[in-house]
Coordinates of N, CA and C in Angstrom, one line a residue:
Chain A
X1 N -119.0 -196.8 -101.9 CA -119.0 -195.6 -101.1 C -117.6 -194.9 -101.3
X2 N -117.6 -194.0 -100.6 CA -116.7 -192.7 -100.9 C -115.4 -192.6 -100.2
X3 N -114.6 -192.9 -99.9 CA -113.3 -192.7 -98.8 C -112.6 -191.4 -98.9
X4 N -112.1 -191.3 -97.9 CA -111.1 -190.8 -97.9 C -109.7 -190.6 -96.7
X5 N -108.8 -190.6 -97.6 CA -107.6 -191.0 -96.7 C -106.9 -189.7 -96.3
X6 N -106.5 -189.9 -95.1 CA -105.8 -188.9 -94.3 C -104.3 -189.5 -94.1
X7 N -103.3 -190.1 -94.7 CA -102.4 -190.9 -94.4 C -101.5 -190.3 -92.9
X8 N -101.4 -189.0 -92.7 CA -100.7 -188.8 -91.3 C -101.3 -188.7 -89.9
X9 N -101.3 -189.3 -89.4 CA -102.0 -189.4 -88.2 C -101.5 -187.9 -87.2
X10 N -100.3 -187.8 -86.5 CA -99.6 -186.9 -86.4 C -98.8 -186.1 -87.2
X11 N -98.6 -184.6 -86.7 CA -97.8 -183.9 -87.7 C -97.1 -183.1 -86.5
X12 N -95.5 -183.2 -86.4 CA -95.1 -182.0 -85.7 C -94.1 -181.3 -86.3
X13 N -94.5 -179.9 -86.1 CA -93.7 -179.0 -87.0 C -93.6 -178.0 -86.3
X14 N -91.9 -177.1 -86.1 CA -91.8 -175.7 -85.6 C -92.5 -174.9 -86.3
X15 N -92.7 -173.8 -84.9 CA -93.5 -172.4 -85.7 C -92.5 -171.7 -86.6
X16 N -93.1 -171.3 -87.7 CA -92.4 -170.5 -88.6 C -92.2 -171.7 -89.9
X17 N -92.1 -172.9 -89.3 CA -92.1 -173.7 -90.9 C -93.2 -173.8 -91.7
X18 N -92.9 -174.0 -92.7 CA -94.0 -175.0 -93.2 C -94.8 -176.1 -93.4
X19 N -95.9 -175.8 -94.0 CA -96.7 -177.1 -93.6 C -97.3 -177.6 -95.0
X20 N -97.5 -178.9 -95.2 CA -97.9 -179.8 -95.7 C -99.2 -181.0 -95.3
X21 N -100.3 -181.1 -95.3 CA -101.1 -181.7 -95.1 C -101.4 -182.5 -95.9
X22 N -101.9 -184.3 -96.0 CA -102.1 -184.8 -97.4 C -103.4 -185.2 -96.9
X23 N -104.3 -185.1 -98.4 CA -105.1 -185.9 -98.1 C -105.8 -186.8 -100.0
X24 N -106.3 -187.9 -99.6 CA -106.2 -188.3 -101.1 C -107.9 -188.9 -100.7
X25 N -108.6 -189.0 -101.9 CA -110.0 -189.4 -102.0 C -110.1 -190.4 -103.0
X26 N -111.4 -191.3 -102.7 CA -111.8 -192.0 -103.7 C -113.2 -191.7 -104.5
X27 N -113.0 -191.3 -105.8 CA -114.7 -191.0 -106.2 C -114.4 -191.0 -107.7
X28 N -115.4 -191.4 -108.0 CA -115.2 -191.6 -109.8 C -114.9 -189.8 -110.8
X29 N -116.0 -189.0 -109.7 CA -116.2 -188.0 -110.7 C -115.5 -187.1 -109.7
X30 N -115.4 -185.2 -110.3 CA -115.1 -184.8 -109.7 C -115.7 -184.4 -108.4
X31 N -115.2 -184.5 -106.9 CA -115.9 -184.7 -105.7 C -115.8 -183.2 -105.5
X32 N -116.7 -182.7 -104.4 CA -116.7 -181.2 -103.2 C -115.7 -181.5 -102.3
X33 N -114.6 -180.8 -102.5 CA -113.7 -181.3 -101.7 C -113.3 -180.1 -100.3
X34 N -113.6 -180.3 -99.0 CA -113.4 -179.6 -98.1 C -112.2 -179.5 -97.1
X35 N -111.8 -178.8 -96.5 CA -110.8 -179.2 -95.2 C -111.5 -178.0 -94.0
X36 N -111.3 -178.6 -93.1 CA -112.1 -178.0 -92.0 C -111.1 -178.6 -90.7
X37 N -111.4 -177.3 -89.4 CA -110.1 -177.7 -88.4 C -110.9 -177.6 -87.2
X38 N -110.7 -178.3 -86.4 CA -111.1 -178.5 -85.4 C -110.1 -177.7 -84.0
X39 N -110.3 -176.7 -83.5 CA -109.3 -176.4 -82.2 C -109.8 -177.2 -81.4
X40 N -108.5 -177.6 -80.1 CA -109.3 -178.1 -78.7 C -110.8 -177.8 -78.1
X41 N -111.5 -178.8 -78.3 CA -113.0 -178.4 -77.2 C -113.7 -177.6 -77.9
X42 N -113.5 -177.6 -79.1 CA -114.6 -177.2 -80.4 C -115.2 -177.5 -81.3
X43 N -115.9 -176.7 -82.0 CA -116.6 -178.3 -83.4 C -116.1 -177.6 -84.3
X44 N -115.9 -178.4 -85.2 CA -115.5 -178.0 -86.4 C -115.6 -176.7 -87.6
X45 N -114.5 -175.7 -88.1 CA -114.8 -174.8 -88.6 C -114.0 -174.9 -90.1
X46 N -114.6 -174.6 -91.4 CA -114.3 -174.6 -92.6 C -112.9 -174.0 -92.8
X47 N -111.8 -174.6 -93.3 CA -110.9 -173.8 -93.8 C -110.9 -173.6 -95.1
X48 N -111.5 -174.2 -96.2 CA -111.3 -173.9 -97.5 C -112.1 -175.1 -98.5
X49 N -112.4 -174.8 -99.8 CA -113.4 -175.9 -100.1 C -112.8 -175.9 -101.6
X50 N -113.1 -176.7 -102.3 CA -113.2 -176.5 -103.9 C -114.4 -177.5 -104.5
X51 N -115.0 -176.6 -105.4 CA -116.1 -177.5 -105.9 C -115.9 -177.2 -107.9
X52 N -114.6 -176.1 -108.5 CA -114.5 -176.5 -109.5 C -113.5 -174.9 -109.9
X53 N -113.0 -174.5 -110.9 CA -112.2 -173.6 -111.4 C -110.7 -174.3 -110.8
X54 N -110.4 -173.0 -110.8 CA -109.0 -172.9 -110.9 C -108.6 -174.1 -109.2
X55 N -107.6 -175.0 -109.3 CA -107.5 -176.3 -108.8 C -106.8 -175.8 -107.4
X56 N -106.5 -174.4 -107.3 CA -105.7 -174.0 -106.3 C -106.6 -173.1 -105.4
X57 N -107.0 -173.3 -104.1 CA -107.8 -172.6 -103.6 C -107.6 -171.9 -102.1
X58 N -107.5 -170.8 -102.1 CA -107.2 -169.6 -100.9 C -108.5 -170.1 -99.2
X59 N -107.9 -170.1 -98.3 CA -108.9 -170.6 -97.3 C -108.5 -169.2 -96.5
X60 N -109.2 -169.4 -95.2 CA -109.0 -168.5 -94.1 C -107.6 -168.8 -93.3
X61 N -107.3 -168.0 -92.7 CA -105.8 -168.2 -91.7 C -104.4 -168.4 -92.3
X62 N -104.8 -168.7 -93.8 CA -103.5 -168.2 -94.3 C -102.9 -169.8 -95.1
X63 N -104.0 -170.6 -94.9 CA -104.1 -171.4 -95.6 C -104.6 -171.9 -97.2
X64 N -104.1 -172.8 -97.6 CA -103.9 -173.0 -100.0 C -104.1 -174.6 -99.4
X65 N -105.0 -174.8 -100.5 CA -105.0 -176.7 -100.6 C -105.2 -176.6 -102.0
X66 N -104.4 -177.5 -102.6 CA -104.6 -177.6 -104.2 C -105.6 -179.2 -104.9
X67 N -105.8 -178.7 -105.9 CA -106.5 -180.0 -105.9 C -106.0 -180.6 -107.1
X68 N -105.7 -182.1 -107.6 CA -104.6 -182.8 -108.7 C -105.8 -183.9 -108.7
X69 N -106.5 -183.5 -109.8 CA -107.4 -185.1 -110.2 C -106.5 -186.1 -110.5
X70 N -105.4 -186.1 -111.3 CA -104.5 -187.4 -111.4 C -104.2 -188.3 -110.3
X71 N -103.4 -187.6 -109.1 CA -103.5 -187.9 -108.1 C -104.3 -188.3 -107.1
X72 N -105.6 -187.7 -107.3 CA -107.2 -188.1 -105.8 C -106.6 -187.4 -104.8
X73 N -105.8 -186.1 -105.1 CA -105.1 -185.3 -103.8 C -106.1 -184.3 -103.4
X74 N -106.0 -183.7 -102.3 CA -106.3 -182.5 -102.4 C -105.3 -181.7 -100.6
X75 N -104.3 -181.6 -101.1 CA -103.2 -181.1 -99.8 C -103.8 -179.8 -99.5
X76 N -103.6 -179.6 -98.3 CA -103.1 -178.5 -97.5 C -102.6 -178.3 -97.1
X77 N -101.9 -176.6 -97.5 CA -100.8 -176.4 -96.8 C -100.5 -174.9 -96.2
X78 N -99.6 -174.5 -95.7 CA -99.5 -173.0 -95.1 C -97.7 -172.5 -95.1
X79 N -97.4 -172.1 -95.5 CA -95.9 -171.0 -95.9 C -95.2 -171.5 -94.4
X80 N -96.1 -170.3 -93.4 CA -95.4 -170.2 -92.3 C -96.5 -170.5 -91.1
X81 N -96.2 -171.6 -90.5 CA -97.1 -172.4 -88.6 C -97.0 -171.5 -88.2
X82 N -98.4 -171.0 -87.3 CA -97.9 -170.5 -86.1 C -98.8 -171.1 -85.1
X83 N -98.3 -170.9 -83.9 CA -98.4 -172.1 -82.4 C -100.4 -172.0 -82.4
X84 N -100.5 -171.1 -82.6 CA -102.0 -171.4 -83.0 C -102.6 -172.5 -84.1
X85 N -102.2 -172.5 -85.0 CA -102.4 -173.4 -86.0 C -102.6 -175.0 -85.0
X86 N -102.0 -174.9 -84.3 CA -102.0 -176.6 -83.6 C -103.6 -176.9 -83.3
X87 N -103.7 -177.8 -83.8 CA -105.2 -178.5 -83.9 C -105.2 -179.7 -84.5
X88 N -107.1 -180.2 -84.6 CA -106.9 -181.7 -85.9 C -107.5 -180.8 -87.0
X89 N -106.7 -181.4 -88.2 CA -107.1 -181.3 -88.9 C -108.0 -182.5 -90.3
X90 N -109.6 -182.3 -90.5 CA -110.3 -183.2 -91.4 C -110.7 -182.8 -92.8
X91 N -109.8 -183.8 -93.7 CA -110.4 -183.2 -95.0 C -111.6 -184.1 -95.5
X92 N -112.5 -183.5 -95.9 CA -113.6 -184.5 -96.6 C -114.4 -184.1 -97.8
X93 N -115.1 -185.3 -98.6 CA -115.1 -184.9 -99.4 C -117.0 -185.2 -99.9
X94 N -117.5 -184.5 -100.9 CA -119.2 -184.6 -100.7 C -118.9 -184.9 -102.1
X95 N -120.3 -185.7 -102.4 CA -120.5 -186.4 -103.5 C -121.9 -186.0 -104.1
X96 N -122.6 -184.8 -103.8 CA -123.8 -184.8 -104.1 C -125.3 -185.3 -103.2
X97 N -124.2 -185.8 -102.7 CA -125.3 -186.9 -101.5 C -125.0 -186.5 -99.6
X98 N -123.8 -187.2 -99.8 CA -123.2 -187.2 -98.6 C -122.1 -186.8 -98.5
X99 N -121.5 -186.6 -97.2 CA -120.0 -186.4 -97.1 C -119.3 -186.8 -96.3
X100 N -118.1 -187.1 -96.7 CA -117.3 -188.3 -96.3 C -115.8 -187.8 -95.7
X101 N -116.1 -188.1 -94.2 CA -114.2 -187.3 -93.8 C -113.2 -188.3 -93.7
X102 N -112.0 -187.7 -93.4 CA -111.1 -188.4 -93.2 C -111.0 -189.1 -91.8
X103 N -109.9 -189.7 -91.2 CA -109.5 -189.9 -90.0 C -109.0 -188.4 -89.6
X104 N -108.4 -188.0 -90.2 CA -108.0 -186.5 -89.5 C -106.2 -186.6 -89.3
X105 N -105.7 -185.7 -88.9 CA -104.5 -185.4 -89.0 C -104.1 -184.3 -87.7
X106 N -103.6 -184.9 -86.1 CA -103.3 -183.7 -85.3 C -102.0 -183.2 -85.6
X107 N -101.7 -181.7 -85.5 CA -101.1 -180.9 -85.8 C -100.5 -180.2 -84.5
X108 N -98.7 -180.5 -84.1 CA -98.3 -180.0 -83.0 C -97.8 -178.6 -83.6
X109 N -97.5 -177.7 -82.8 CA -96.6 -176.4 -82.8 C -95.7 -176.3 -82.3
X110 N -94.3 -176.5 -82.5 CA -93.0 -176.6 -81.2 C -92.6 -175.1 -81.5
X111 N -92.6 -174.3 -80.3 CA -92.0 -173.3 -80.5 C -90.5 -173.2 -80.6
Chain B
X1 N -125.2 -164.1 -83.0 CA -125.9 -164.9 -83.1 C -125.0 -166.0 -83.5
X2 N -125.2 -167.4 -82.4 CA -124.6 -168.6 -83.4 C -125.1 -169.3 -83.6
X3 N -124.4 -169.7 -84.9 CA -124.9 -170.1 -86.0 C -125.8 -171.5 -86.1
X4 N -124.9 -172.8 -85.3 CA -125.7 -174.2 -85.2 C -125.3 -174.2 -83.3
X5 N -126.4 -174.3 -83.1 CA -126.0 -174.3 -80.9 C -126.8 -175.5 -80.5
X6 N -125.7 -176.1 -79.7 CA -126.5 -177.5 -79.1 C -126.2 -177.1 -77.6
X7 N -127.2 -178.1 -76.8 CA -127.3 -178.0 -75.4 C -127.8 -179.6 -75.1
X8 N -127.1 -180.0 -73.8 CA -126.1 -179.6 -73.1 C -124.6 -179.6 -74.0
X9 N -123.9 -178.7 -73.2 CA -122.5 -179.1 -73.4 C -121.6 -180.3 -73.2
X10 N -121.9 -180.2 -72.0 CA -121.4 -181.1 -71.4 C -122.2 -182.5 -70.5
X11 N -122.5 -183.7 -70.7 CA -123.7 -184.5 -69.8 C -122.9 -185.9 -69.2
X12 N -123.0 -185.8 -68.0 CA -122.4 -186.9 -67.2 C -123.5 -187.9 -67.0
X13 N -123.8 -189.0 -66.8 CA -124.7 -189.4 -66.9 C -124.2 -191.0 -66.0
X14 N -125.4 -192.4 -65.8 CA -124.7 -193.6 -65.3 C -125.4 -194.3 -66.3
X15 N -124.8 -195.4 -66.8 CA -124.9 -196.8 -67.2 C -126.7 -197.0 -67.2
X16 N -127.1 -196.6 -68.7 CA -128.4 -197.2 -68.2 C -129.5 -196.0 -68.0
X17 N -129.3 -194.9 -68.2 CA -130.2 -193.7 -68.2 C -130.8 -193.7 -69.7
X18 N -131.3 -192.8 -69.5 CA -131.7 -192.5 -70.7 C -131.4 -190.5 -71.0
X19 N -131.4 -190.3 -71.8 CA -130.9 -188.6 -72.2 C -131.1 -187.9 -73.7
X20 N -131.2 -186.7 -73.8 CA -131.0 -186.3 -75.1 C -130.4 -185.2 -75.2
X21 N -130.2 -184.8 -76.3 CA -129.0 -183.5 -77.1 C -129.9 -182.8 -77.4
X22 N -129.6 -181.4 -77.6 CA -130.6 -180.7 -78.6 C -129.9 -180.0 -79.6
X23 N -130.3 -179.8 -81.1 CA -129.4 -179.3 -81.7 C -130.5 -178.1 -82.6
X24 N -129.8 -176.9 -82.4 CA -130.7 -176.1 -83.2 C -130.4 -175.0 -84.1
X25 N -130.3 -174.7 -85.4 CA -129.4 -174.3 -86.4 C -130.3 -172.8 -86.9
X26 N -129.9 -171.3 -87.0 CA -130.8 -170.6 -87.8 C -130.0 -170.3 -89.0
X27 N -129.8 -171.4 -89.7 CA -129.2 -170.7 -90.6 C -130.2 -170.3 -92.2
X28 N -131.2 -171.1 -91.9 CA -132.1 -171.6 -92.5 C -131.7 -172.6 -93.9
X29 N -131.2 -173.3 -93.3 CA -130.4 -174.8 -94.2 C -131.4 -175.5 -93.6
X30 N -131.8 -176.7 -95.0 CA -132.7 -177.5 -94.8 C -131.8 -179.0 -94.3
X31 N -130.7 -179.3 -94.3 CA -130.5 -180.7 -94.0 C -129.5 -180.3 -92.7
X32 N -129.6 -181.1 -91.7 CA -129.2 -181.3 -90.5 C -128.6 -183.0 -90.3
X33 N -127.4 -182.5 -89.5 CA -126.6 -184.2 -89.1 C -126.4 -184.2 -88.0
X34 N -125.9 -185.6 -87.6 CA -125.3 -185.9 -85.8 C -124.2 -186.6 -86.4
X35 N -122.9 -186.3 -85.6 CA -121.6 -186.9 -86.1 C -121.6 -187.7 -84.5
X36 N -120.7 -188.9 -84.8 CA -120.0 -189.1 -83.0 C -118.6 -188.7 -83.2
X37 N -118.0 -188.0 -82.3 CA -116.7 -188.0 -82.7 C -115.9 -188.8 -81.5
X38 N -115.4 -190.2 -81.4 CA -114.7 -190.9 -80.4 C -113.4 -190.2 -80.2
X39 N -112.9 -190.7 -78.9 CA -111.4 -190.4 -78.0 C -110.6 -190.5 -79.3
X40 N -110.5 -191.2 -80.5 CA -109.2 -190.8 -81.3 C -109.4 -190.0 -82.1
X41 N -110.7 -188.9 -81.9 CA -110.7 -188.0 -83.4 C -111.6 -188.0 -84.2
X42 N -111.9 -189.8 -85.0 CA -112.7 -190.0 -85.3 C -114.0 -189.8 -85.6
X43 N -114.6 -188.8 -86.9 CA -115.8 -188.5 -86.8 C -116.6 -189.8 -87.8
X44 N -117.7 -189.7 -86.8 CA -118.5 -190.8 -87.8 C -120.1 -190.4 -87.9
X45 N -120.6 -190.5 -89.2 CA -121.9 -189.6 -89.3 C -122.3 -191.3 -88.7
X46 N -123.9 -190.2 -88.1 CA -124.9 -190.9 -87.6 C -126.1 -191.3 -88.7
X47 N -126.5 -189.6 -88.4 CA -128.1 -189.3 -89.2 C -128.0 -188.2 -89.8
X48 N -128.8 -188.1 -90.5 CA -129.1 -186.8 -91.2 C -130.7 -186.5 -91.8
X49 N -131.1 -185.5 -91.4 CA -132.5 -185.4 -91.9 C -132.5 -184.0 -93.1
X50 N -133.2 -184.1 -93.7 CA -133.3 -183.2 -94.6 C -134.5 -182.7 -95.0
X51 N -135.1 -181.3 -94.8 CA -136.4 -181.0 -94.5 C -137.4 -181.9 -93.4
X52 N -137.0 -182.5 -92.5 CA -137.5 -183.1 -91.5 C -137.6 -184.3 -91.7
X53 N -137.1 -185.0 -92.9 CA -137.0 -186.6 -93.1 C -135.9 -187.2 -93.4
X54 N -135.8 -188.5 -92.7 CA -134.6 -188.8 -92.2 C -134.0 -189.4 -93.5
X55 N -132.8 -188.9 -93.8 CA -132.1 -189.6 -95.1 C -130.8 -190.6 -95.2
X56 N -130.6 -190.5 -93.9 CA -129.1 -190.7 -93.4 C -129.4 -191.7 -91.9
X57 N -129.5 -193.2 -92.2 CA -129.4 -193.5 -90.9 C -128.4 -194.6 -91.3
X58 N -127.0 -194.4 -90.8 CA -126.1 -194.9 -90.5 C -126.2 -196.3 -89.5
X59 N -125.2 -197.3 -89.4 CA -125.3 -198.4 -88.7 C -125.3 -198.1 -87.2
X60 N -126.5 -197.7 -86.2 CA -126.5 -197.2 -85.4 C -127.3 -197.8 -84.2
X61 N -127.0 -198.2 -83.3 CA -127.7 -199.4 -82.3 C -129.2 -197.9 -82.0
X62 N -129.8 -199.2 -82.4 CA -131.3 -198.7 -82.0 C -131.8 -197.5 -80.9
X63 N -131.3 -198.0 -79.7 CA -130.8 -197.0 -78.7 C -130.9 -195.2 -79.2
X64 N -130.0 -195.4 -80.1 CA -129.8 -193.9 -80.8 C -131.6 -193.6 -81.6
X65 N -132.3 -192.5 -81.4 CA -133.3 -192.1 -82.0 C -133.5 -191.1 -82.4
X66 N -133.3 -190.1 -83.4 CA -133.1 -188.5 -83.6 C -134.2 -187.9 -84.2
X67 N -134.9 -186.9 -83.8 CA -136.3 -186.0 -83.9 C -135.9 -185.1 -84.2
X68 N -136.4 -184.9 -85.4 CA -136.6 -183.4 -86.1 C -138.4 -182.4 -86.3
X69 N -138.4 -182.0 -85.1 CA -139.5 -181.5 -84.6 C -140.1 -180.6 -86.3
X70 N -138.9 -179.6 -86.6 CA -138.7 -178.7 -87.8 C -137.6 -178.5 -88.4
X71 N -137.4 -178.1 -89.3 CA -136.2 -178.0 -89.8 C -135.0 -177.4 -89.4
X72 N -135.5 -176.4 -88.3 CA -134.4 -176.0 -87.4 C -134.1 -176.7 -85.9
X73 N -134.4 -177.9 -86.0 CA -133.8 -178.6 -84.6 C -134.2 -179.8 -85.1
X74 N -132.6 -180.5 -85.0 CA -132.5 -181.6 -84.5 C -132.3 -182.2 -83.3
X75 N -132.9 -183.4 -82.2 CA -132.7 -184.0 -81.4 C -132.2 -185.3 -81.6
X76 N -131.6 -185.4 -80.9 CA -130.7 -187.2 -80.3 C -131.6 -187.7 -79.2
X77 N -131.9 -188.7 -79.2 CA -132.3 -189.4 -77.7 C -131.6 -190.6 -77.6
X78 N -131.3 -190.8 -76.4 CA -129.9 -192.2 -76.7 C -131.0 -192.8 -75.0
X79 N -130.7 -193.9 -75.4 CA -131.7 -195.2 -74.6 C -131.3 -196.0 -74.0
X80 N -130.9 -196.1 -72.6 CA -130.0 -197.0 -71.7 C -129.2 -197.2 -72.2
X81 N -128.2 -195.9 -72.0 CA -126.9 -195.8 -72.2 C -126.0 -196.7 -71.6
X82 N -124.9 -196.7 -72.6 CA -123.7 -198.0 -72.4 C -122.5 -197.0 -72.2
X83 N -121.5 -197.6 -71.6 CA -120.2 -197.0 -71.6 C -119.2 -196.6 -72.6
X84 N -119.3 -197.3 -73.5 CA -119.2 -196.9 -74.9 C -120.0 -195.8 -75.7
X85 N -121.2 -195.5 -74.9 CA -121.7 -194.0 -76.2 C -121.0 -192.8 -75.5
X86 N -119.9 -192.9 -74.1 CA -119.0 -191.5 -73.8 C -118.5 -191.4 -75.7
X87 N -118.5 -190.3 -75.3 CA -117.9 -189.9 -77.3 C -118.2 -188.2 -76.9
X88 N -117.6 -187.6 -78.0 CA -118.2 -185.7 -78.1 C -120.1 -185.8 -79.3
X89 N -120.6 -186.0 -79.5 CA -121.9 -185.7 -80.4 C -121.6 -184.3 -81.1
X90 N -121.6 -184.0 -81.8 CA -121.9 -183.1 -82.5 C -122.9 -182.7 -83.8
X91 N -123.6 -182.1 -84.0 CA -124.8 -181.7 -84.7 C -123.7 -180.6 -85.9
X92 N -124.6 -181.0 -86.8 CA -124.1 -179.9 -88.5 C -125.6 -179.4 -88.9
X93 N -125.2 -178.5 -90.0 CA -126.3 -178.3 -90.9 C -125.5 -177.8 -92.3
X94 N -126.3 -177.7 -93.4 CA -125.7 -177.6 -94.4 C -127.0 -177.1 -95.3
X95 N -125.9 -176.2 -96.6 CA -127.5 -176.0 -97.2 C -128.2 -177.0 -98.7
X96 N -127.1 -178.0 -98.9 CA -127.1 -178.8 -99.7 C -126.3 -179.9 -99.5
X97 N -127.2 -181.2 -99.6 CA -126.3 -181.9 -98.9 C -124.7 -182.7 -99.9
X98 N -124.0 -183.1 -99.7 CA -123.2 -183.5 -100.1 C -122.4 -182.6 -101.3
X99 N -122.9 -181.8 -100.7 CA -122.2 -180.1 -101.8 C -121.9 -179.2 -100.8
X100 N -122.4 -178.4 -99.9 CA -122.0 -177.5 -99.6 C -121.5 -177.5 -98.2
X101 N -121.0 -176.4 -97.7 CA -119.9 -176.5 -96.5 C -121.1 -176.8 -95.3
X102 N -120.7 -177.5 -94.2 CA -121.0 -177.6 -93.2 C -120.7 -176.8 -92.1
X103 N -121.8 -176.4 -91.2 CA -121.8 -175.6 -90.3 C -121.7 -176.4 -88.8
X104 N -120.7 -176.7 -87.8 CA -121.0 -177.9 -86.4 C -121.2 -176.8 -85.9
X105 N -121.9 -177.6 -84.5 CA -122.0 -176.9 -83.4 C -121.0 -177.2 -82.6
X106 N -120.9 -176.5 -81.4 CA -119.6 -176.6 -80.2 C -119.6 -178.2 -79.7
X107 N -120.4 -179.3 -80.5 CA -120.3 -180.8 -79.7 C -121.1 -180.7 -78.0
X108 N -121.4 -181.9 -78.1 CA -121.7 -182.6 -77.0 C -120.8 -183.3 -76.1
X109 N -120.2 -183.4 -74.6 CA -119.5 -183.8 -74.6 C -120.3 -185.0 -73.2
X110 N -120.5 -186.6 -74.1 CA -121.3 -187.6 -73.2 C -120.2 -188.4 -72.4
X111 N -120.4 -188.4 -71.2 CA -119.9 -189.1 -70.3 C -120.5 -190.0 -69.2
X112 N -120.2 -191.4 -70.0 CA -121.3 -192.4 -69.2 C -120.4 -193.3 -68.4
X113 N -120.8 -192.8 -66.6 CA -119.7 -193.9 -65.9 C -120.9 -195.5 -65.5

């Protein structure tokens, strides 16, 4: 089966920094690879997806996750936090079949 | 209009009831899921039916029973509930499975004292 790792459990970062999110997969071929965020007391909404071209991909809110087959990466990230951005964040990945998330990654905002 | 809506929101419940979720999607996507998502975050798929047949049944205590009347509603029925099924439930739908983006609903939020 399919994994995928979320290695940061926590992330806290000032508004106005930058951000970096990791996330790494296991799959023979190239996977659908998603990230999607969850705010407080909500279900989950798509931030950005790649299923093939160009390895760098534009999401909503201001968010880029790139994708590195060498590595089984697929990060996300954002220039500049803002106190909204605080949420979990789940990357996962589909195989044709099924799809497979991470543990997830919560994201603080220190003003 | 939204897009995947479950009801209840929220269900308190005791040790030992019985209850269900409803989950109902117009997106007109043929495959539908139930995630649990536990106190750390943790999403874990349940089931998944696809055109009304179940393709996805996860390691799931019997208890758990999920009805797909049609393609646009999925149900949960959970069976003398334990203190352990508190968790949020959430329902998806998608229009292919293990390819394309998923749509959740606002979660279920079960609370069994």
């Amino acid at each position: 089966a399919q994994s995928v790792t979320q290695p940061d459990i926590h992330i806290t970062v000032s508004e106005g920094a930058s951000l970096e999110l990791r996330c790494n997969y296991s799959y023979g071929a190239t996977p659908y690879l998603f990230w999607y965020v969850q705010s407080p007391g909500q279900g989950l909404q798509l931030l950005l997806k790649y299923f093939s071209g160009d390895t760098l991909v534009q999401g909503i809110k201001g968010f880029e996750a790139e994708f590195k087959r060498s590595q089984s990466s697929f990060n996300l990230r954002k220039p500049s936090v803002h106190w909204s951005d605080a949420a979990e964040y789940f990357c996962a990945v589909g195989d044709g079949n099924q799809f497979y998330f991470g543990t997830g990654t919560s994201l603080t905002v220190i003003p | 209009d939204t897009a995947v809506s479950q009801t209840p929101k929220y269900l308190v419940t005791q040790m030992g009831n019985d209850k269900s979720i409803k989950c109902e999607q117009n997106l007109g996507h043929d495959t539908m899921y139930w995630y649990k998502q536990d106190s750390k975050k943790f999403l874990k798929i349940m089931f998944s039916y696809n055109n009304k047949e179940l393709i996805i049944n996860e390691t799931v205590p019997n208890r758990f029973s999920p009805k797909s009347p049609d393609k646009a509603h999925l149900n949960l029925h959970i069976n003398s509930l334990e203190l352990g099924d508190s968790a949020v439930y959430f329902c998806a739908s998608t229009r292919t499975p293990g390819v394309g983006e998923q749509y959740f609903g606002p979660g279920t939020r079960l609370t069994v004292t």
